[in-house]
XYZ file of C-alpha atoms in Angstrom:
636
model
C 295.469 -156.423 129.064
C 296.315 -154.928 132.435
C 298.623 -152.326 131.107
C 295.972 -151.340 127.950
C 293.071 -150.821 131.588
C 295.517 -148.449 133.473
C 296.217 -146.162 130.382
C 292.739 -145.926 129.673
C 292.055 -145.245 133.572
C 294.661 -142.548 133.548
C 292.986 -141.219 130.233
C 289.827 -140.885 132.238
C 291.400 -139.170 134.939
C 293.218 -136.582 132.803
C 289.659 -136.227 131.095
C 288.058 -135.336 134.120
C 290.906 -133.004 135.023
C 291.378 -129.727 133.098
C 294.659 -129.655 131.031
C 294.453 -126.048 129.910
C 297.585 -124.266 130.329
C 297.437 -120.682 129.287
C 300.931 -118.956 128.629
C 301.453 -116.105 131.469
C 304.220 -113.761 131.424
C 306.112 -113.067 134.721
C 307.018 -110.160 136.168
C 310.677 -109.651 136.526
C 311.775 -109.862 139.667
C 308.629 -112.023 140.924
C 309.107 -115.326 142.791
C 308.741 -118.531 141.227
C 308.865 -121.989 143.219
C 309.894 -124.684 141.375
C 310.099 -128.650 142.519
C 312.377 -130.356 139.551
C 311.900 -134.166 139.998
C 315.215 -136.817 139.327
C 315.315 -136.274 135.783
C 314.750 -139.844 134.877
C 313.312 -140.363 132.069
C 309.584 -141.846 131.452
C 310.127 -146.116 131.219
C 307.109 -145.810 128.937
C 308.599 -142.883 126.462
C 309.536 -144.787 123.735
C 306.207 -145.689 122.859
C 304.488 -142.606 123.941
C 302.421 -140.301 121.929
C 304.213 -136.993 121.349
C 301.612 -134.231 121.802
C 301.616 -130.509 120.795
C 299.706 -128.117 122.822
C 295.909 -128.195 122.928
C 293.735 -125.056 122.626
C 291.121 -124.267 125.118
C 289.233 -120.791 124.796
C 289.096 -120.281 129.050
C 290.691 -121.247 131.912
C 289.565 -121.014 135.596
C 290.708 -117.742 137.255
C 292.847 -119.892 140.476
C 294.363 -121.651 136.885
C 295.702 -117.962 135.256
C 296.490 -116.876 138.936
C 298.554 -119.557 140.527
C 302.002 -119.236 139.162
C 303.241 -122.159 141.005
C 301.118 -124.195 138.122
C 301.895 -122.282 135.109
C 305.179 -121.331 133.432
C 306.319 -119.552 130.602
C 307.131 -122.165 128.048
C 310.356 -122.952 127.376
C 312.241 -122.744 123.898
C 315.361 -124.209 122.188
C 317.852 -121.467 122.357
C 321.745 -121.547 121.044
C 324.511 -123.428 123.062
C 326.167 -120.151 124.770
C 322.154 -119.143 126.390
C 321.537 -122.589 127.630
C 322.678 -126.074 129.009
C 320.734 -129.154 129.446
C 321.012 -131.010 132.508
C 321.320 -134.752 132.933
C 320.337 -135.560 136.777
C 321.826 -138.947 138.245
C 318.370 -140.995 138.540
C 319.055 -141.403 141.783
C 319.012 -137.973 143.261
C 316.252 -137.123 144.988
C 314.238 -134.060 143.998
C 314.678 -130.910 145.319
C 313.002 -127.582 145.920
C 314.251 -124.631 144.503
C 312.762 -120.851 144.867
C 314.100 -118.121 142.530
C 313.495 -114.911 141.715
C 312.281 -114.521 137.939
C 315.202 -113.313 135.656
C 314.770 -111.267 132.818
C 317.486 -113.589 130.926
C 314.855 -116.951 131.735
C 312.228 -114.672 129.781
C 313.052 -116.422 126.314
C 313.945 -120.148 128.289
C 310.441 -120.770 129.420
C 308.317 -120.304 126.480
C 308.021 -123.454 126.028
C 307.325 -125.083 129.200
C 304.951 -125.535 132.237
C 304.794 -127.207 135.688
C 301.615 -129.429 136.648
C 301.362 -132.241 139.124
C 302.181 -135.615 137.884
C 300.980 -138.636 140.026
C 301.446 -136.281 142.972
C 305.125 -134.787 141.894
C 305.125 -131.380 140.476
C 307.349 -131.249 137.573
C 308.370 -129.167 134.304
C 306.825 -130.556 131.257
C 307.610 -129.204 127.826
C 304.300 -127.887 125.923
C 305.209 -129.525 122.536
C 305.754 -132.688 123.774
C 304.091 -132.571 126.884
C 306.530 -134.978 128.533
C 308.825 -134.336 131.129
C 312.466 -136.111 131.954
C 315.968 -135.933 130.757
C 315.418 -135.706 127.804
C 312.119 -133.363 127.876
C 313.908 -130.181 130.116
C 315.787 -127.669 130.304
C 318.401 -126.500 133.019
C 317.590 -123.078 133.644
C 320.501 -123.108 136.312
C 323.694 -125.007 133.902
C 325.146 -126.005 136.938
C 324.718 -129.671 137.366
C 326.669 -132.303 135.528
C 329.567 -132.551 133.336
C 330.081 -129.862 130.682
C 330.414 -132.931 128.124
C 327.413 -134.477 129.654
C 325.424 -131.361 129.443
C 326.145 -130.847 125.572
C 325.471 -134.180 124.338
C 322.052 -134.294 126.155
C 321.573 -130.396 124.614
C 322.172 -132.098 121.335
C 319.812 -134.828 121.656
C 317.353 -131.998 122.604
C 317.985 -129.407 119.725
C 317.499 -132.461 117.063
C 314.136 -133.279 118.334
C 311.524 -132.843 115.531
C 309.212 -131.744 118.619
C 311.747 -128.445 119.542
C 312.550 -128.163 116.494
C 309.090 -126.924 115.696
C 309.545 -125.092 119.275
C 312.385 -123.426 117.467
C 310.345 -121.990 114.648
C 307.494 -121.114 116.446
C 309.748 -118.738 118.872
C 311.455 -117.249 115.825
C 308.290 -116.493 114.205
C 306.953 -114.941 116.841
C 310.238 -112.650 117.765
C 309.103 -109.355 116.923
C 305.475 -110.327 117.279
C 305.542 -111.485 121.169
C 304.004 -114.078 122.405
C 302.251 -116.161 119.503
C 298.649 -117.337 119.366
C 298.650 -120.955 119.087
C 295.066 -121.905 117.341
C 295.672 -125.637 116.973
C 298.435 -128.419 117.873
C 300.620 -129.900 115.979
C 300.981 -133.508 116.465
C 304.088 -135.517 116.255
C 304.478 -139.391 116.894
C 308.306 -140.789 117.399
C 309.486 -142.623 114.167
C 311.860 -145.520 114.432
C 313.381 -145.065 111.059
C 315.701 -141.861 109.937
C 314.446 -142.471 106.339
C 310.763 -142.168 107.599
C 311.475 -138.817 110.108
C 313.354 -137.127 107.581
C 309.899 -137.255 104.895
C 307.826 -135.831 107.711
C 310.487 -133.085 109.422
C 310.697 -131.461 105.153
C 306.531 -131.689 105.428
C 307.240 -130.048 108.868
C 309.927 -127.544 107.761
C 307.968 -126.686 104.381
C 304.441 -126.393 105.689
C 304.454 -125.946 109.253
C 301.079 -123.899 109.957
C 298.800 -126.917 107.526
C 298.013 -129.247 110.607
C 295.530 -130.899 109.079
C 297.813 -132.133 105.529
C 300.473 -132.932 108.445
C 297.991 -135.192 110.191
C 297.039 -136.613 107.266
C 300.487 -137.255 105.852
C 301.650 -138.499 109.049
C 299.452 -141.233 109.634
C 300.634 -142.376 105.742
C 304.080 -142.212 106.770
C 303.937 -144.087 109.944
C 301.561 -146.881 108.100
C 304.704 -147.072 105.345
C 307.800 -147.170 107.774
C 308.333 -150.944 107.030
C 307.884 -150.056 103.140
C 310.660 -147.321 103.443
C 312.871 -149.264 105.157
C 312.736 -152.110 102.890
C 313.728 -150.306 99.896
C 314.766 -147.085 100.393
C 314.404 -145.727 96.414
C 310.577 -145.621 97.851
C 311.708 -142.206 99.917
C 312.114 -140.051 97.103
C 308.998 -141.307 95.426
C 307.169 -140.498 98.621
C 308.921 -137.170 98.980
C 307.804 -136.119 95.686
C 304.086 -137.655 96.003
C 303.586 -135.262 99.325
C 304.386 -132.088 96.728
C 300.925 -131.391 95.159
C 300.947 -131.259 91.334
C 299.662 -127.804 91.307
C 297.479 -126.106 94.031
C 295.231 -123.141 92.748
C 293.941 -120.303 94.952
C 291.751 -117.922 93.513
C 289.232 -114.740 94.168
C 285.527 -115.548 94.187
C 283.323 -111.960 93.717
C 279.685 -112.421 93.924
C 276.869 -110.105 94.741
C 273.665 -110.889 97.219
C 270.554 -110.308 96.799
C 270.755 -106.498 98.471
C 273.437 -105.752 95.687
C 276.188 -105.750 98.092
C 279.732 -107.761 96.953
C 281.183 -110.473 99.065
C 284.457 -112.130 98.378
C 285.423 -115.391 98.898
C 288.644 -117.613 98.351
C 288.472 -120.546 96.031
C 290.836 -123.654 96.305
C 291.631 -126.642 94.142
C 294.268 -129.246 95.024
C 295.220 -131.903 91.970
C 297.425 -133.669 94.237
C 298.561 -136.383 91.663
C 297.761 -137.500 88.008
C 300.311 -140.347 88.112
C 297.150 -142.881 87.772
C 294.757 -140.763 85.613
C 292.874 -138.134 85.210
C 292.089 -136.532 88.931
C 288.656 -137.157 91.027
C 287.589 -135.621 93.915
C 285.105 -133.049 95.797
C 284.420 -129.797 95.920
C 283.868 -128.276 99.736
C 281.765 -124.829 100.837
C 282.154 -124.417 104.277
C 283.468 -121.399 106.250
C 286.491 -123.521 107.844
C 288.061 -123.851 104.349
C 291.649 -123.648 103.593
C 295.019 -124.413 101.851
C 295.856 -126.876 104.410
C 292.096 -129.276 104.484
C 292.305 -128.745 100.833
C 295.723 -130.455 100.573
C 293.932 -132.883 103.054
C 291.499 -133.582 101.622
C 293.456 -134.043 97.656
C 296.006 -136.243 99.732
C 293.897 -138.680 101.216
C 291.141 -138.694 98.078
C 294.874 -139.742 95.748
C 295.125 -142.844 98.131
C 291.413 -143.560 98.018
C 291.186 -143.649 94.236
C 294.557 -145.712 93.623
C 292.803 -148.257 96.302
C 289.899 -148.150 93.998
C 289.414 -150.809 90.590
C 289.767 -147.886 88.882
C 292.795 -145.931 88.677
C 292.479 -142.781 88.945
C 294.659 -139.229 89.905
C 292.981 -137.628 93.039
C 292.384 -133.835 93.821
C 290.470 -131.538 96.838
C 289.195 -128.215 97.226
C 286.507 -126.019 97.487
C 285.925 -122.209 99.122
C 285.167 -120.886 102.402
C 281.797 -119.992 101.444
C 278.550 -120.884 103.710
C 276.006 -121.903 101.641
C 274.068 -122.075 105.001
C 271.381 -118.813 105.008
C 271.947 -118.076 101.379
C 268.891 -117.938 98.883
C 269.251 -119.656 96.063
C 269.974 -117.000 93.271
C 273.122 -116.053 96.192
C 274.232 -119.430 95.320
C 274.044 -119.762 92.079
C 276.066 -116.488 91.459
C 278.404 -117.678 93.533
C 278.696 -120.983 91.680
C 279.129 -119.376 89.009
C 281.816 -116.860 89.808
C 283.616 -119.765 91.190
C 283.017 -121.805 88.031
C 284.788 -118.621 85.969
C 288.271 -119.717 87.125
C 288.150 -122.682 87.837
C 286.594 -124.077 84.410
C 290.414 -123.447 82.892
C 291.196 -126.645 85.057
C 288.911 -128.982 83.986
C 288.135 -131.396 81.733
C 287.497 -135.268 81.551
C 290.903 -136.016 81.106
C 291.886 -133.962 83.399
C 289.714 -133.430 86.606
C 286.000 -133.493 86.983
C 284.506 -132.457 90.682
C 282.310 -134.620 92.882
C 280.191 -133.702 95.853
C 281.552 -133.027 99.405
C 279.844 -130.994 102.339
C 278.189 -128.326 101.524
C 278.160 -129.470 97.655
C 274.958 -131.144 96.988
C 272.964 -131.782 93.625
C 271.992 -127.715 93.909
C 275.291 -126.544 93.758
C 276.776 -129.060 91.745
C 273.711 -128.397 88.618
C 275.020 -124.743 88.939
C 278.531 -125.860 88.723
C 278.125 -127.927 85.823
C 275.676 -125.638 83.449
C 278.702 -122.578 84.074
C 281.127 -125.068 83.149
C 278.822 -126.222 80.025
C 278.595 -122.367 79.150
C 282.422 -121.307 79.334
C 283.573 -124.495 77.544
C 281.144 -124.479 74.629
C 280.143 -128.616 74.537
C 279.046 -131.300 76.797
C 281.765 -133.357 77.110
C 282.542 -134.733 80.458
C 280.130 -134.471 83.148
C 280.754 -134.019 86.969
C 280.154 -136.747 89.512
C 276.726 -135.932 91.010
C 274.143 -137.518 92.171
C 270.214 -137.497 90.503
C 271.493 -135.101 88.304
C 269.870 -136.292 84.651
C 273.425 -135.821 82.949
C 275.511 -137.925 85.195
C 273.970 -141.487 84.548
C 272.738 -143.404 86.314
C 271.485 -141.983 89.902
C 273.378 -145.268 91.912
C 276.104 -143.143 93.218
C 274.541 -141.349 96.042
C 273.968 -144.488 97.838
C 277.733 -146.302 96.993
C 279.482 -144.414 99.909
C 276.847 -145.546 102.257
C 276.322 -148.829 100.823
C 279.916 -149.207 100.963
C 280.576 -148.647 104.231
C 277.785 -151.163 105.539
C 279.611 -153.727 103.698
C 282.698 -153.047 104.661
C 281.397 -153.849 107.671
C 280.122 -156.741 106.900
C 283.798 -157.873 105.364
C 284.878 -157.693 108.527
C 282.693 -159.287 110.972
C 282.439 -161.997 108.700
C 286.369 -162.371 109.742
C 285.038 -162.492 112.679
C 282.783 -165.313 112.313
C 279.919 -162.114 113.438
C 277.039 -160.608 111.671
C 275.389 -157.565 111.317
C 271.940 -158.368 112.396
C 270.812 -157.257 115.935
C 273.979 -155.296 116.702
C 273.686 -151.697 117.735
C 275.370 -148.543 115.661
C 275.683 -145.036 116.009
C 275.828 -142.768 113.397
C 277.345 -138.933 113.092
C 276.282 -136.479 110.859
C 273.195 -136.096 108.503
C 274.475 -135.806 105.460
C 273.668 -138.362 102.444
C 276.461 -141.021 103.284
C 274.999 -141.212 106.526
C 271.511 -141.410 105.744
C 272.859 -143.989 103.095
C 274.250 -146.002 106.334
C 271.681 -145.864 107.889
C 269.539 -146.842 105.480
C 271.528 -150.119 104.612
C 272.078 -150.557 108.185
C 268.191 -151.381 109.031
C 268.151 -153.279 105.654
C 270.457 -155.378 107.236
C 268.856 -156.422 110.759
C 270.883 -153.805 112.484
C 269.917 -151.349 114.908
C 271.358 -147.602 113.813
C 270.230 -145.221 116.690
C 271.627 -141.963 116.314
C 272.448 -139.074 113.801
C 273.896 -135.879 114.365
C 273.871 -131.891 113.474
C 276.337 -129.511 114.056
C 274.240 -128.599 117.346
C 273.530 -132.126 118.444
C 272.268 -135.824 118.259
C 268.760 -137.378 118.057
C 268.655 -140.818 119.778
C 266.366 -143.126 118.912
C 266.347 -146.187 121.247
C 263.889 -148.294 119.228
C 266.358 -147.745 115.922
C 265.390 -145.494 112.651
C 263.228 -147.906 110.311
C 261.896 -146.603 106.364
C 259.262 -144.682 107.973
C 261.185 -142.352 110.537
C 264.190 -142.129 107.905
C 261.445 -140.907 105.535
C 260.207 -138.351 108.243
C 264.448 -137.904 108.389
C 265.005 -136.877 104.867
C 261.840 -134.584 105.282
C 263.221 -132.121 107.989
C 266.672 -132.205 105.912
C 265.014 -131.037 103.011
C 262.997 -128.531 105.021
C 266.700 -127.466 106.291
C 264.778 -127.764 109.999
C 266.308 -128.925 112.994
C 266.825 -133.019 113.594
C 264.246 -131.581 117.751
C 261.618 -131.632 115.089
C 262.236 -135.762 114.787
C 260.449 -135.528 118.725
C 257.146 -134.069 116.909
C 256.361 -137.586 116.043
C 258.457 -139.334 117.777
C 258.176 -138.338 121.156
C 260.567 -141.344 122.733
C 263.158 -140.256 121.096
C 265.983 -137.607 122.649
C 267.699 -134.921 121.590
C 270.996 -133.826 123.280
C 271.936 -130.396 122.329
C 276.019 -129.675 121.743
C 277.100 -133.045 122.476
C 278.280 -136.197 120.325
C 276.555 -139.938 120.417
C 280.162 -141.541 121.334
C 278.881 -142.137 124.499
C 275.810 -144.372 123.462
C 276.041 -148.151 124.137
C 276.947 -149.443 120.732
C 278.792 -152.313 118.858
C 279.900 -150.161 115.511
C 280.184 -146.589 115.169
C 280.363 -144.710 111.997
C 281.661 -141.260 111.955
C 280.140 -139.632 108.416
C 280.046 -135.840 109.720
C 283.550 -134.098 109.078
C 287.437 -134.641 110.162
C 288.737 -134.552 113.136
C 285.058 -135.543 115.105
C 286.394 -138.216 117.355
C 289.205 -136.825 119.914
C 290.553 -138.144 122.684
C 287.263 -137.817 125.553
C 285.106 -138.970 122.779
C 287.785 -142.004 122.004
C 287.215 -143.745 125.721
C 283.447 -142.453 125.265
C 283.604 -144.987 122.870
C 285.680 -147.548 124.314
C 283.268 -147.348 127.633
C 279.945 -147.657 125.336
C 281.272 -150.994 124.622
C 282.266 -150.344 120.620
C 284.782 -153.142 119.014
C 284.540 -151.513 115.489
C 284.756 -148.507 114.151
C 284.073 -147.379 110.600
C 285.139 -144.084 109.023
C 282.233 -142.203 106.730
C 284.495 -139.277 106.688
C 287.836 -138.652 105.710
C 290.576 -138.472 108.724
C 287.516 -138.929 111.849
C 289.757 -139.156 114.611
C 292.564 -136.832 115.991
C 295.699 -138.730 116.596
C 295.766 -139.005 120.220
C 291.918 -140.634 119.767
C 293.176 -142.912 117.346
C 295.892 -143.898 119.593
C 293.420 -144.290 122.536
C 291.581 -146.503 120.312
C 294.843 -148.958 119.247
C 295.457 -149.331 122.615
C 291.942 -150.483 123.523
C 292.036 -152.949 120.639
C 289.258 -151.145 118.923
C 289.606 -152.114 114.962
C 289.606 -149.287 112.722
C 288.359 -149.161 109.071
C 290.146 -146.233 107.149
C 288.341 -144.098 105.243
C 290.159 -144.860 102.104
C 289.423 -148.231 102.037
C 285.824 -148.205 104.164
C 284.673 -145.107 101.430
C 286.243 -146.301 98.413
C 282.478 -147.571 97.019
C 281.753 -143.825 95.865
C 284.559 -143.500 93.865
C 284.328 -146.698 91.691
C 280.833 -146.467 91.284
C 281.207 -142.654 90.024
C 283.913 -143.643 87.599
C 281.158 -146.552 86.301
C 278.669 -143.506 85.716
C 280.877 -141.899 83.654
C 281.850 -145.057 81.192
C 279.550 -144.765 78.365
C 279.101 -148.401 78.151
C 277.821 -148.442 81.597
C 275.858 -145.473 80.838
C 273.657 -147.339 78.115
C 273.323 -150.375 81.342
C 270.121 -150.295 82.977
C 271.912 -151.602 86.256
C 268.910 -152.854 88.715
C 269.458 -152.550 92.909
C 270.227 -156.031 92.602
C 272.945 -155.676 90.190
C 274.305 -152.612 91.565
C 274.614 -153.883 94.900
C 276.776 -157.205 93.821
C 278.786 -155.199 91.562
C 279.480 -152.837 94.764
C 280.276 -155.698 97.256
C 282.453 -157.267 94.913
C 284.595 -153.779 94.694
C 284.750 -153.713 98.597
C 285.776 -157.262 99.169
C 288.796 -156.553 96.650
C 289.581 -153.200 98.392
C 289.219 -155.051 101.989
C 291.507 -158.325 100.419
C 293.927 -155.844 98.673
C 294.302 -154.351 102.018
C 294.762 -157.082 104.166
C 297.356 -158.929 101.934
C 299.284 -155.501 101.794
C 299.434 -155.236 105.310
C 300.393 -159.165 105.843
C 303.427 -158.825 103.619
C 305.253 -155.846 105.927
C 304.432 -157.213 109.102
C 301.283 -156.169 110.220
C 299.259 -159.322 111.223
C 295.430 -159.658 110.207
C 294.216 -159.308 113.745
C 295.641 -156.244 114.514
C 293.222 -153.105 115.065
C 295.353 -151.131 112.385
C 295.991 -153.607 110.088
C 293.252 -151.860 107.851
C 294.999 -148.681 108.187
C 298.302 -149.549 107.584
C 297.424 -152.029 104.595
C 295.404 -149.726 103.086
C 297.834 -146.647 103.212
C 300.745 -149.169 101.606
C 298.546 -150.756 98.747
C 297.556 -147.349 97.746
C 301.337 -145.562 97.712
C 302.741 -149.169 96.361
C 300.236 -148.890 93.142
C 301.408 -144.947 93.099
C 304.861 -145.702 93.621
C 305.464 -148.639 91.080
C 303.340 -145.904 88.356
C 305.453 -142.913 88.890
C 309.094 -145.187 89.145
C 307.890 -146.004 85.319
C 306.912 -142.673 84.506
C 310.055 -140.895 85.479
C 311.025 -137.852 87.697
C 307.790 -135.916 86.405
């Protein structure tokens, strides 16, 4: 307990101290000063979080000034360029001043100095750890020549400077690169399990977001891997999309000018059906969150009762400030390629941000056009050919009692226990919703430009008010109109709200590391995921280590899916389910998805109190039902 209170004091402290490291090139010629501590290595480093390198838009002027704090980062280069020492750990540090060399130019690209509990050292900007094995000599002068090669070869076969590696030899001709996000990368015990990620690496290295997702799968199914190693292949040729479609999208406004957009769709894996999953319009759109989002909605449906092939995709379009003949030409361009794809055997669409019952009627009467009949309908909600109009509310639903599953475990209940809520989006108004139905006390919901806080808790009549300013596409300040107790707290998250359960419904990646001990200070034991992939991996860690239990999305969400694949049956279409019925039938699906989980993680280890035993179980139900269906179905 001790050791989990001083990493999450030292978390605060590097919170509250800027980490931004901007790459500066030195003059040749000009003098650096350099302290270069033992060289022992880190006691904790086997279990530490490997970090890449985090961007930040500023710095402070002393920062991009004082080169005694900054250094070119260093870089992996061949055997005859560089050596890598291996200092005695008992030799004291030492100061050394040198004038810059034009031949250290390409050596420190990939590193930095900072202060470290009062020592400065050099700390590499992939991993962001310094020590033996972490630096580079820039002298090759100390040590044995033997010693000095095997610790250079222990250094060149990290997965870390490996991607160090590629990012210098992309960048060769180009100078300096750009780096617009990290890439993250935990240590992995087993070879088996590092070799699946370093090909994701090596094949795809700019898609950080399908490499987040995929590594979190991978680490969840290193016991699985290990234990019978014919899984490896399987999962090497699961993380290979089936196909992945990119296409144009013309459409014209409403001046008569033409806009182009790019169109993506993902069918990550048919090995259990016919694919499911959403269609996205948001500017931030790409290859790499449509991969993301097909990966993790192929483990969400094989959790599901039903069994179903998953997919992703969508188009950077903003459907934010458009009128509503600009969308429906767009829809409809976008429907013109992609309709070739489709089919109810197939893959059929479903909403996802951006996609409501608007763009998904447009969607749906193109496709009913270009195909000629009305077979097959997409997952929608409230939209007369889709069934029954239950599914809008199973997500939400869902998650509450998943929730529920859980405490219960924990001999708790919902009632009187406070929750905070991101985004504004149906699932969370859904949650919160069910929340209040349930004798809890939701107090917050967020915008891309804030959250409203509501101390007294959202009850039917403000949620009404709620779904009024959504509609009205006005701004959550307008809540204070008639609510005037209420707060509003412009660019910031509601992490930091005393709570007992959060649920993250907004988008991925919400929750990083500052908002992670937000969370843990505010007092939170539980947190639910609304959204697919919520926390960055260093949060996520942050929250393990603070024993904070964490539902996975594709377990906490699953309700959605199962309860779009009943609209769809035809013998459940000609049910006239009531809320009663639909809300037994929907617990019943999450207590099997939270059972299926929790068994799964029992039998490789992972015991039932553990704050990732949802996550891991979860991860290795879902690639064991994949798995056992595509060893039957042959190398396809």
């Amino acid at each position: 307990m001790n050791s989990t209170i001083d990493e999450i004091t030292l978390l605060r402290q590097a919170q509250a101290r800027s980490t931004s490291h901007h790459m500066v090139v030195r003059g040749i010629g000009e003098e650096i000063d350099l302290e270069i501590g033992p060289g022992d290595d880190d006691p904790s480093f086997s279990s530490t979080t490997l970090v890449g390198v985090p961007t930040h838009e500023s710095s402070a002027p002393q920062e991009q000034e004082d080169h005694k704090q900054l250094l070119l980062v260093s870089q992996v280069p061949s055997e005859g360029q560089q050596q890598l020492v291996k200092v005695p750990q008992g030799k004291r540090k030492k100061k050394v001043v040198k004038k810059w060399r034009e031949e250290w130019a390409d050596t420190y690209k990939w590193a930095y100095v900072d202060v470290h509990e009062g020592t400065t050292r050099i700390f590499c900007s992939i991993c962001r750890e310094y020590g033996r094995k972490h630096r580079r000599n820039p002298y090759g002068n100390e040590g044995s020549r033997n010693m000095q090669m095997s610790a250079l070869e222990e250094h060149n076969n990290s997965l870390l400077h490996k991607e160090a590696l590629r990012l210098q030899m992309t960048s060769k001709d180009k100078g300096l690169p750009v780096i617009e996000k990290s890439v993250y990368v935990k240590a992995l015990m087993s070879k088996s399990a590092s070799s699946v990620l370093e090909s994701v690496l090596r094949r795809d290295p700019h898609e950080v977001e399908f490499i987040q997702s995929v590594q979190e799968v991978v680490h969840s199914l290193e016991p699985v891997l290990v234990k019978n190693s014919q899984y490896v292949h399987i999962l090497e040729r699961l993380l290979e999309p089936e196909r992945a479609l990119i296409f144009r999208v013309p459409w014209v406004d409403d001046r008569g000018e033409t806009h182009v957009n790019r169109g993506f769709r993902v069918q990550f894996s048919q090995a259990l059906g016919p694919c499911r999953g959403g269609l996205r319009f948001h500017p931030s759109m790409n290859l790499s969150i449509a991969k993301f989002l097909g990966f993790e909605q192929t483990l969400k449906n094989a959790l599901s009762p039903f069994k179903l092939g998953g997919a992703g995709g969508g188009s950077d379009f903003d459907p934010k400030g458009k009128s509503e003949t600009e969308i429906m030409r767009f829809c409809q361009s976008f429907m013109d390629e992609l309709y070739k794809y489709l089919g109810p055997d197939e893959d059929l669409p479903s909403e996802d941000m951006g996609v409501g019952p608007r763009e998904m009627g447009y969607l749906f009467g193109q496709y009913k056009r270009l195909t000629g009949h009305f077979q097959g309908s997409f997952t929608g909600p409230r939209i007369f050919w889709s069934g029954s109009t239950l599914r809008t509310e199973s997500t939400g639903y869902g998650l509450v009692f998943f929730a529920r599953l859980i405490l219960a475990d924990m001999n708790k209940e919902l009632k009187g226990l406070r929750c905070v809520i991101s985004g504004a989006g149906k699932i969370a108004m859904h949650v919160l919703e069910k929340l209040f139905s349930c004798g809890a006390i939701p107090i917050t919901i967020s915008d891309s430009k804030g959250y409203l806080l509501d101390e007294d808790g959202f009850d039917y009549v403000k949620l009404s008010f709620l779904r009024d300013i959504k509609v009205q596409q006005k701004s959550l300040r307008d809540y204070l109109k008639s609510n005037p107790r209420a707060k509003y707290f412009e660019g910031a998250k509601p992490w930091s709200e005393q709570c007992d359960i959060a649920f993250p419904c907004a988008s991925q990646n919400e929750i990083d590391q500052p908002d992670a001990v937000a969370l843990i200070n505010s007092g939170c034991r539980i947190l639910i995921e609304g959204s697919s992939m919520p926390c960055t991996p260093q949060a996520f860690d942050v929250l393990r280590k603070a024993n904070i239990l964490v539902a996975s999305a594709k377990a906490a969400s699953a309700g959605g899916v199962a309860v779009g694949e009943l609209e769809l049956s035809h013998e459940c279409n000609l049910m006239q389910w009531s809320p009663e019925d639909f809300e037994a039938k929907l617990q019943e699906m999450m207590k099997q998805i939270h059972e299926r989980s929790l068994k799964a993680a029992s039998e490789y280890g992972c015991m039932k109190d553990s704050p990732e035993a949802l996550v891991h179980g979860g991860n290795i139900c879902a690639f064991l039902n994949l798995a056992h269906a595509m060893i039957d179905q042959g190398c396809v």
